[in-house]
Amino acid sequence: MAVDVAQLRIDFTTGKNDFLIEITEKYSQYCVDYMLKRHQCSEDEAKDLFAEAILVFRDAVIRKKLTKVRKVQNYLLGTCIKLHQLQLRQDYRKVDKAAEIKERLYGENTNFLDATVSEETNSELIRITMTSFHQLGEKCQQLLRLYYVHHFSLNEIAEEMGFATQNGAKTTKYRCYQQCRKFARELKN
């Protein structure tokens, strides 16, 4: 189905969403089934991915990032796949980042949040981490939150916080992290 993207942009900006309803009815089951079979998603995950793909399509049309589309079905399916891959990478990064943070802050003893360690010890280490984080300046706290909690890339952080380059954000992140680590070690001893 070839579409007139310019007309869609006008429709979407004036609140007419008939086309979105039409393509949802037409392609949702196909995309959900494909994600279930090929990417081992749960049905709810596949439906959520499709809903997000519809929003990505609409936003791309409105922001003029999408100027031509031959098959809306292929665009939506491709977007579902990319969103799923991004979600898997972010989930992996969260686990990987948590292990990295534990290793860097506490050295060899990285199983401090393990079930075998007492709840009291876990609480103490979390308190130390939070206290050391709150000793940082506001800019460092914001940068570390963007990177470790919200998983912003260094380019996104540079843009968000007004750094001239990605390297400026990277250097500042490193310094802030080292400062937090220093505070944590002082509190630990």
mmCIF file of C-alpha atoms in Angstrom:
data_model
loop_
_atom_site.group_PDB
_atom_site.id
_atom_site.type_symbol
_atom_site.label_atom_id
_atom_site.label_comp_id
_atom_site.label_asym_id
_atom_site.label_seq_id
_atom_site.Cartn_x
_atom_site.Cartn_y
_atom_site.Cartn_z
ATOM 1 C CA MET A 1 0.000 0.000 0.000
ATOM 2 C CA ALA A 2 1.719 3.190 -1.200
ATOM 3 C CA VAL A 3 0.808 6.178 0.928
ATOM 4 C CA ASP A 4 0.866 9.922 0.492
ATOM 5 C CA VAL A 5 3.128 10.888 3.382
ATOM 6 C CA ALA A 6 2.534 14.622 2.903
ATOM 7 C CA GLN A 7 -1.225 14.111 3.297
ATOM 8 C CA LEU A 8 -0.669 11.879 6.323
ATOM 9 C CA ARG A 9 1.436 14.605 7.946
ATOM 10 C CA ILE A 10 -1.445 17.047 7.529
ATOM 11 C CA ASP A 11 -3.947 14.501 8.846
ATOM 12 C CA PHE A 12 -1.840 13.587 11.883
ATOM 13 C CA THR A 13 -1.114 17.192 12.825
ATOM 14 C CA THR A 14 -4.816 18.051 12.626
ATOM 15 C CA GLY A 15 -5.777 15.077 14.793
ATOM 16 C CA LYS A 16 -7.156 12.789 12.088
ATOM 17 C CA ASN A 17 -5.963 9.309 12.986
ATOM 18 C CA ASP A 18 -8.183 7.222 10.699
ATOM 19 C CA PHE A 19 -5.163 5.868 8.828
ATOM 20 C CA LEU A 20 -3.554 4.684 12.056
ATOM 21 C CA ILE A 21 -6.727 2.814 12.980
ATOM 22 C CA GLU A 22 -6.872 1.286 9.503
ATOM 23 C CA ILE A 23 -3.276 0.032 9.526
ATOM 24 C CA THR A 24 -3.634 -1.231 13.091
ATOM 25 C CA GLU A 25 -6.620 -3.341 12.081
ATOM 26 C CA LYS A 26 -4.926 -4.469 8.882
ATOM 27 C CA TYR A 27 -1.386 -5.319 10.070
ATOM 28 C CA SER A 28 -1.393 -5.883 13.823
ATOM 29 C CA GLN A 29 -2.107 -9.606 13.698
ATOM 30 C CA TYR A 30 0.529 -10.187 11.006
ATOM 31 C CA CYS A 31 3.221 -8.336 12.984
ATOM 32 C CA VAL A 32 2.263 -9.949 16.294
ATOM 33 C CA ASP A 33 2.303 -13.444 14.754
ATOM 34 C CA TYR A 34 5.671 -12.787 13.116
ATOM 35 C CA MET A 35 7.205 -11.572 16.393
ATOM 36 C CA LEU A 36 5.805 -14.607 18.236
ATOM 37 C CA LYS A 37 7.201 -17.100 15.716
ATOM 38 C CA ARG A 38 10.512 -15.535 14.771
ATOM 39 C CA HIS A 39 11.578 -13.578 17.839
ATOM 40 C CA GLN A 40 10.075 -15.610 20.704
ATOM 41 C CA CYS A 41 8.217 -12.674 22.234
ATOM 42 C CA SER A 42 5.258 -13.173 24.474
ATOM 43 C CA GLU A 43 1.948 -12.111 22.950
ATOM 44 C CA ASP A 44 1.752 -9.073 25.234
ATOM 45 C CA GLU A 45 5.308 -8.035 24.305
ATOM 46 C CA ALA A 46 4.503 -8.397 20.604
ATOM 47 C CA LYS A 47 1.345 -6.295 20.967
ATOM 48 C CA ASP A 48 3.267 -3.629 22.895
ATOM 49 C CA LEU A 49 5.967 -3.579 20.217
ATOM 50 C CA PHE A 50 3.362 -3.147 17.500
ATOM 51 C CA ALA A 51 1.663 -0.305 19.386
ATOM 52 C CA GLU A 52 5.031 1.387 19.800
ATOM 53 C CA ALA A 53 5.789 0.849 16.088
ATOM 54 C CA ILE A 54 2.539 2.645 15.207
ATOM 55 C CA LEU A 55 3.636 5.610 17.355
ATOM 56 C CA VAL A 56 7.109 5.590 15.792
ATOM 57 C CA PHE A 57 5.487 5.661 12.337
ATOM 58 C CA ARG A 58 3.226 8.564 13.266
ATOM 59 C CA ASP A 59 6.061 10.545 14.863
ATOM 60 C CA ALA A 60 8.358 9.925 11.885
ATOM 61 C CA VAL A 61 5.700 11.260 9.527
ATOM 62 C CA ILE A 62 4.982 14.325 11.680
ATOM 63 C CA ARG A 63 8.684 15.167 12.173
ATOM 64 C CA LYS A 64 9.369 14.734 8.431
ATOM 65 C CA LYS A 65 11.837 11.913 9.091
ATOM 66 C CA LEU A 66 9.766 9.675 6.863
ATOM 67 C CA THR A 67 9.143 11.137 3.438
ATOM 68 C CA LYS A 68 8.338 8.027 1.433
ATOM 69 C CA VAL A 69 7.097 4.564 2.302
ATOM 70 C CA ARG A 70 6.243 1.841 -0.183
ATOM 71 C CA LYS A 71 4.754 -0.757 2.158
ATOM 72 C CA VAL A 72 3.512 0.318 5.558
ATOM 73 C CA GLN A 73 3.364 -3.334 6.634
ATOM 74 C CA ASN A 74 7.110 -3.759 6.039
ATOM 75 C CA TYR A 75 7.877 -0.479 7.813
ATOM 76 C CA LEU A 76 5.869 -1.516 10.871
ATOM 77 C CA LEU A 77 7.332 -5.027 10.987
ATOM 78 C CA GLY A 78 10.876 -3.682 10.621
ATOM 79 C CA THR A 79 10.209 -1.198 13.401
ATOM 80 C CA CYS A 80 8.870 -3.977 15.660
ATOM 81 C CA ILE A 81 12.019 -6.006 15.058
ATOM 82 C CA LYS A 82 14.319 -3.038 15.728
ATOM 83 C CA LEU A 83 12.431 -2.110 18.891
ATOM 84 C CA HIS A 84 12.672 -5.703 20.129
ATOM 85 C CA GLN A 85 16.411 -5.828 19.432
ATOM 86 C CA LEU A 86 16.879 -2.505 21.213
ATOM 87 C CA GLN A 87 14.925 -3.816 24.196
ATOM 88 C CA LEU A 88 17.074 -6.956 24.353
ATOM 89 C CA ARG A 89 20.269 -4.889 24.203
ATOM 90 C CA GLN A 90 19.050 -2.558 26.949
ATOM 91 C CA ASP A 91 18.111 -5.502 29.166
ATOM 92 C CA TYR A 92 21.557 -7.002 28.599
ATOM 93 C CA ARG A 93 23.232 -3.644 29.268
ATOM 94 C CA LYS A 94 21.337 -3.263 32.547
ATOM 95 C CA VAL A 95 22.629 -6.595 33.826
ATOM 96 C CA ASP A 96 26.111 -5.900 32.476
ATOM 97 C CA LYS A 97 26.202 -2.339 33.883
ATOM 98 C CA ALA A 98 25.087 -3.506 37.321
ATOM 99 C CA ALA A 99 27.908 -6.050 37.438
ATOM 100 C CA GLU A 100 30.381 -3.444 36.170
ATOM 101 C CA ILE A 101 29.317 -0.904 38.795
ATOM 102 C CA LYS A 102 29.598 -3.476 41.587
ATOM 103 C CA GLU A 103 33.036 -4.523 40.375
ATOM 104 C CA ARG A 104 34.330 -0.969 40.086
ATOM 105 C CA LEU A 105 32.901 0.316 43.347
ATOM 106 C CA TYR A 106 33.619 -2.675 45.534
ATOM 107 C CA GLY A 107 36.515 -4.421 43.788
ATOM 108 C CA GLU A 108 36.709 -8.194 43.915
ATOM 109 C CA ASN A 109 33.742 -8.649 46.267
ATOM 110 C CA THR A 110 30.919 -8.223 43.743
ATOM 111 C CA ASN A 111 28.380 -10.523 45.312
ATOM 112 C CA PHE A 112 27.343 -7.976 47.926
ATOM 113 C CA LEU A 113 23.741 -8.062 46.757
ATOM 114 C CA ASP A 114 23.708 -11.845 46.730
ATOM 115 C CA ALA A 115 21.106 -13.783 48.679
ATOM 116 C CA THR A 116 23.871 -15.424 50.714
ATOM 117 C CA VAL A 117 24.892 -12.058 52.166
ATOM 118 C CA SER A 118 22.809 -10.800 55.056
ATOM 119 C CA GLU A 119 20.113 -8.255 54.435
ATOM 120 C CA GLU A 120 21.875 -5.961 56.897
ATOM 121 C CA THR A 121 25.068 -6.026 54.810
ATOM 122 C CA ASN A 122 23.094 -5.363 51.624
ATOM 123 C CA SER A 123 21.352 -2.412 53.261
ATOM 124 C CA GLU A 124 24.674 -0.992 54.455
ATOM 125 C CA LEU A 125 26.246 -1.215 51.002
ATOM 126 C CA ILE A 126 23.226 0.386 49.367
ATOM 127 C CA ARG A 127 23.361 3.165 51.985
ATOM 128 C CA ILE A 128 27.069 3.728 51.241
ATOM 129 C CA THR A 129 26.395 3.862 47.506
ATOM 130 C CA MET A 130 23.506 6.307 47.872
ATOM 131 C CA THR A 131 25.393 8.501 50.343
ATOM 132 C CA SER A 132 28.442 8.700 48.075
ATOM 133 C CA PHE A 133 26.212 9.497 45.100
ATOM 134 C CA HIS A 134 24.496 12.325 46.987
ATOM 135 C CA GLN A 135 27.884 13.831 47.894
ATOM 136 C CA LEU A 136 28.476 14.505 44.197
ATOM 137 C CA GLY A 137 27.542 17.813 42.639
ATOM 138 C CA GLU A 138 24.234 18.173 40.817
ATOM 139 C CA LYS A 139 25.864 18.030 37.380
ATOM 140 C CA CYS A 140 27.654 14.758 38.196
ATOM 141 C CA GLN A 141 24.486 13.248 39.640
ATOM 142 C CA GLN A 142 22.523 14.193 36.525
ATOM 143 C CA LEU A 143 25.176 12.820 34.182
ATOM 144 C CA LEU A 144 25.493 9.503 36.026
ATOM 145 C CA ARG A 145 21.699 9.136 36.206
ATOM 146 C CA LEU A 146 21.397 9.723 32.462
ATOM 147 C CA TYR A 147 24.099 7.172 31.701
ATOM 148 C CA TYR A 148 23.473 4.395 34.228
ATOM 149 C CA VAL A 149 19.759 4.697 34.995
ATOM 150 C CA HIS A 150 18.241 6.027 31.763
ATOM 151 C CA HIS A 151 20.871 4.395 29.501
ATOM 152 C CA PHE A 152 21.550 7.509 27.419
ATOM 153 C CA SER A 153 24.449 7.252 25.000
ATOM 154 C CA LEU A 154 27.365 9.645 25.453
ATOM 155 C CA ASN A 155 26.207 11.553 22.348
ATOM 156 C CA GLU A 156 22.748 11.978 23.876
ATOM 157 C CA ILE A 157 24.262 13.106 27.171
ATOM 158 C CA ALA A 158 26.500 15.620 25.378
ATOM 159 C CA GLU A 159 23.460 17.044 23.601
ATOM 160 C CA GLU A 160 21.239 17.029 26.709
ATOM 161 C CA MET A 161 23.785 18.609 29.044
ATOM 162 C CA GLY A 162 25.408 21.007 26.576
ATOM 163 C CA PHE A 163 28.829 19.421 26.157
ATOM 164 C CA ALA A 164 30.650 20.426 22.982
ATOM 165 C CA THR A 165 31.522 16.824 22.102
ATOM 166 C CA GLN A 166 30.942 13.244 23.131
ATOM 167 C CA ASN A 167 34.483 13.174 24.519
ATOM 168 C CA GLY A 168 33.645 15.989 26.923
ATOM 169 C CA ALA A 169 30.722 13.959 28.254
ATOM 170 C CA LYS A 170 32.886 10.828 28.438
ATOM 171 C CA THR A 171 35.661 12.576 30.381
ATOM 172 C CA THR A 172 33.211 14.190 32.783
ATOM 173 C CA LYS A 173 31.407 10.870 33.314
ATOM 174 C CA TYR A 174 34.714 9.207 34.135
ATOM 175 C CA ARG A 175 35.656 11.928 36.624
ATOM 176 C CA CYS A 176 32.238 11.865 38.272
ATOM 177 C CA TYR A 177 32.316 8.096 38.528
ATOM 178 C CA GLN A 178 35.810 8.146 40.043
ATOM 179 C CA GLN A 179 34.689 10.766 42.572
ATOM 180 C CA CYS A 180 31.669 8.632 43.548
ATOM 181 C CA ARG A 181 33.921 5.606 43.858
ATOM 182 C CA LYS A 182 36.308 7.552 46.101
ATOM 183 C CA PHE A 183 33.445 8.656 48.367
ATOM 184 C CA ALA A 184 32.142 5.074 48.573
ATOM 185 C CA ARG A 185 35.530 3.689 49.548
ATOM 186 C CA GLU A 186 35.971 6.387 52.219
ATOM 187 C CA LEU A 187 32.558 5.556 53.668
ATOM 188 C CA LYS A 188 33.230 1.820 53.495
ATOM 189 C CA ASN A 189 36.445 2.105 55.532
#
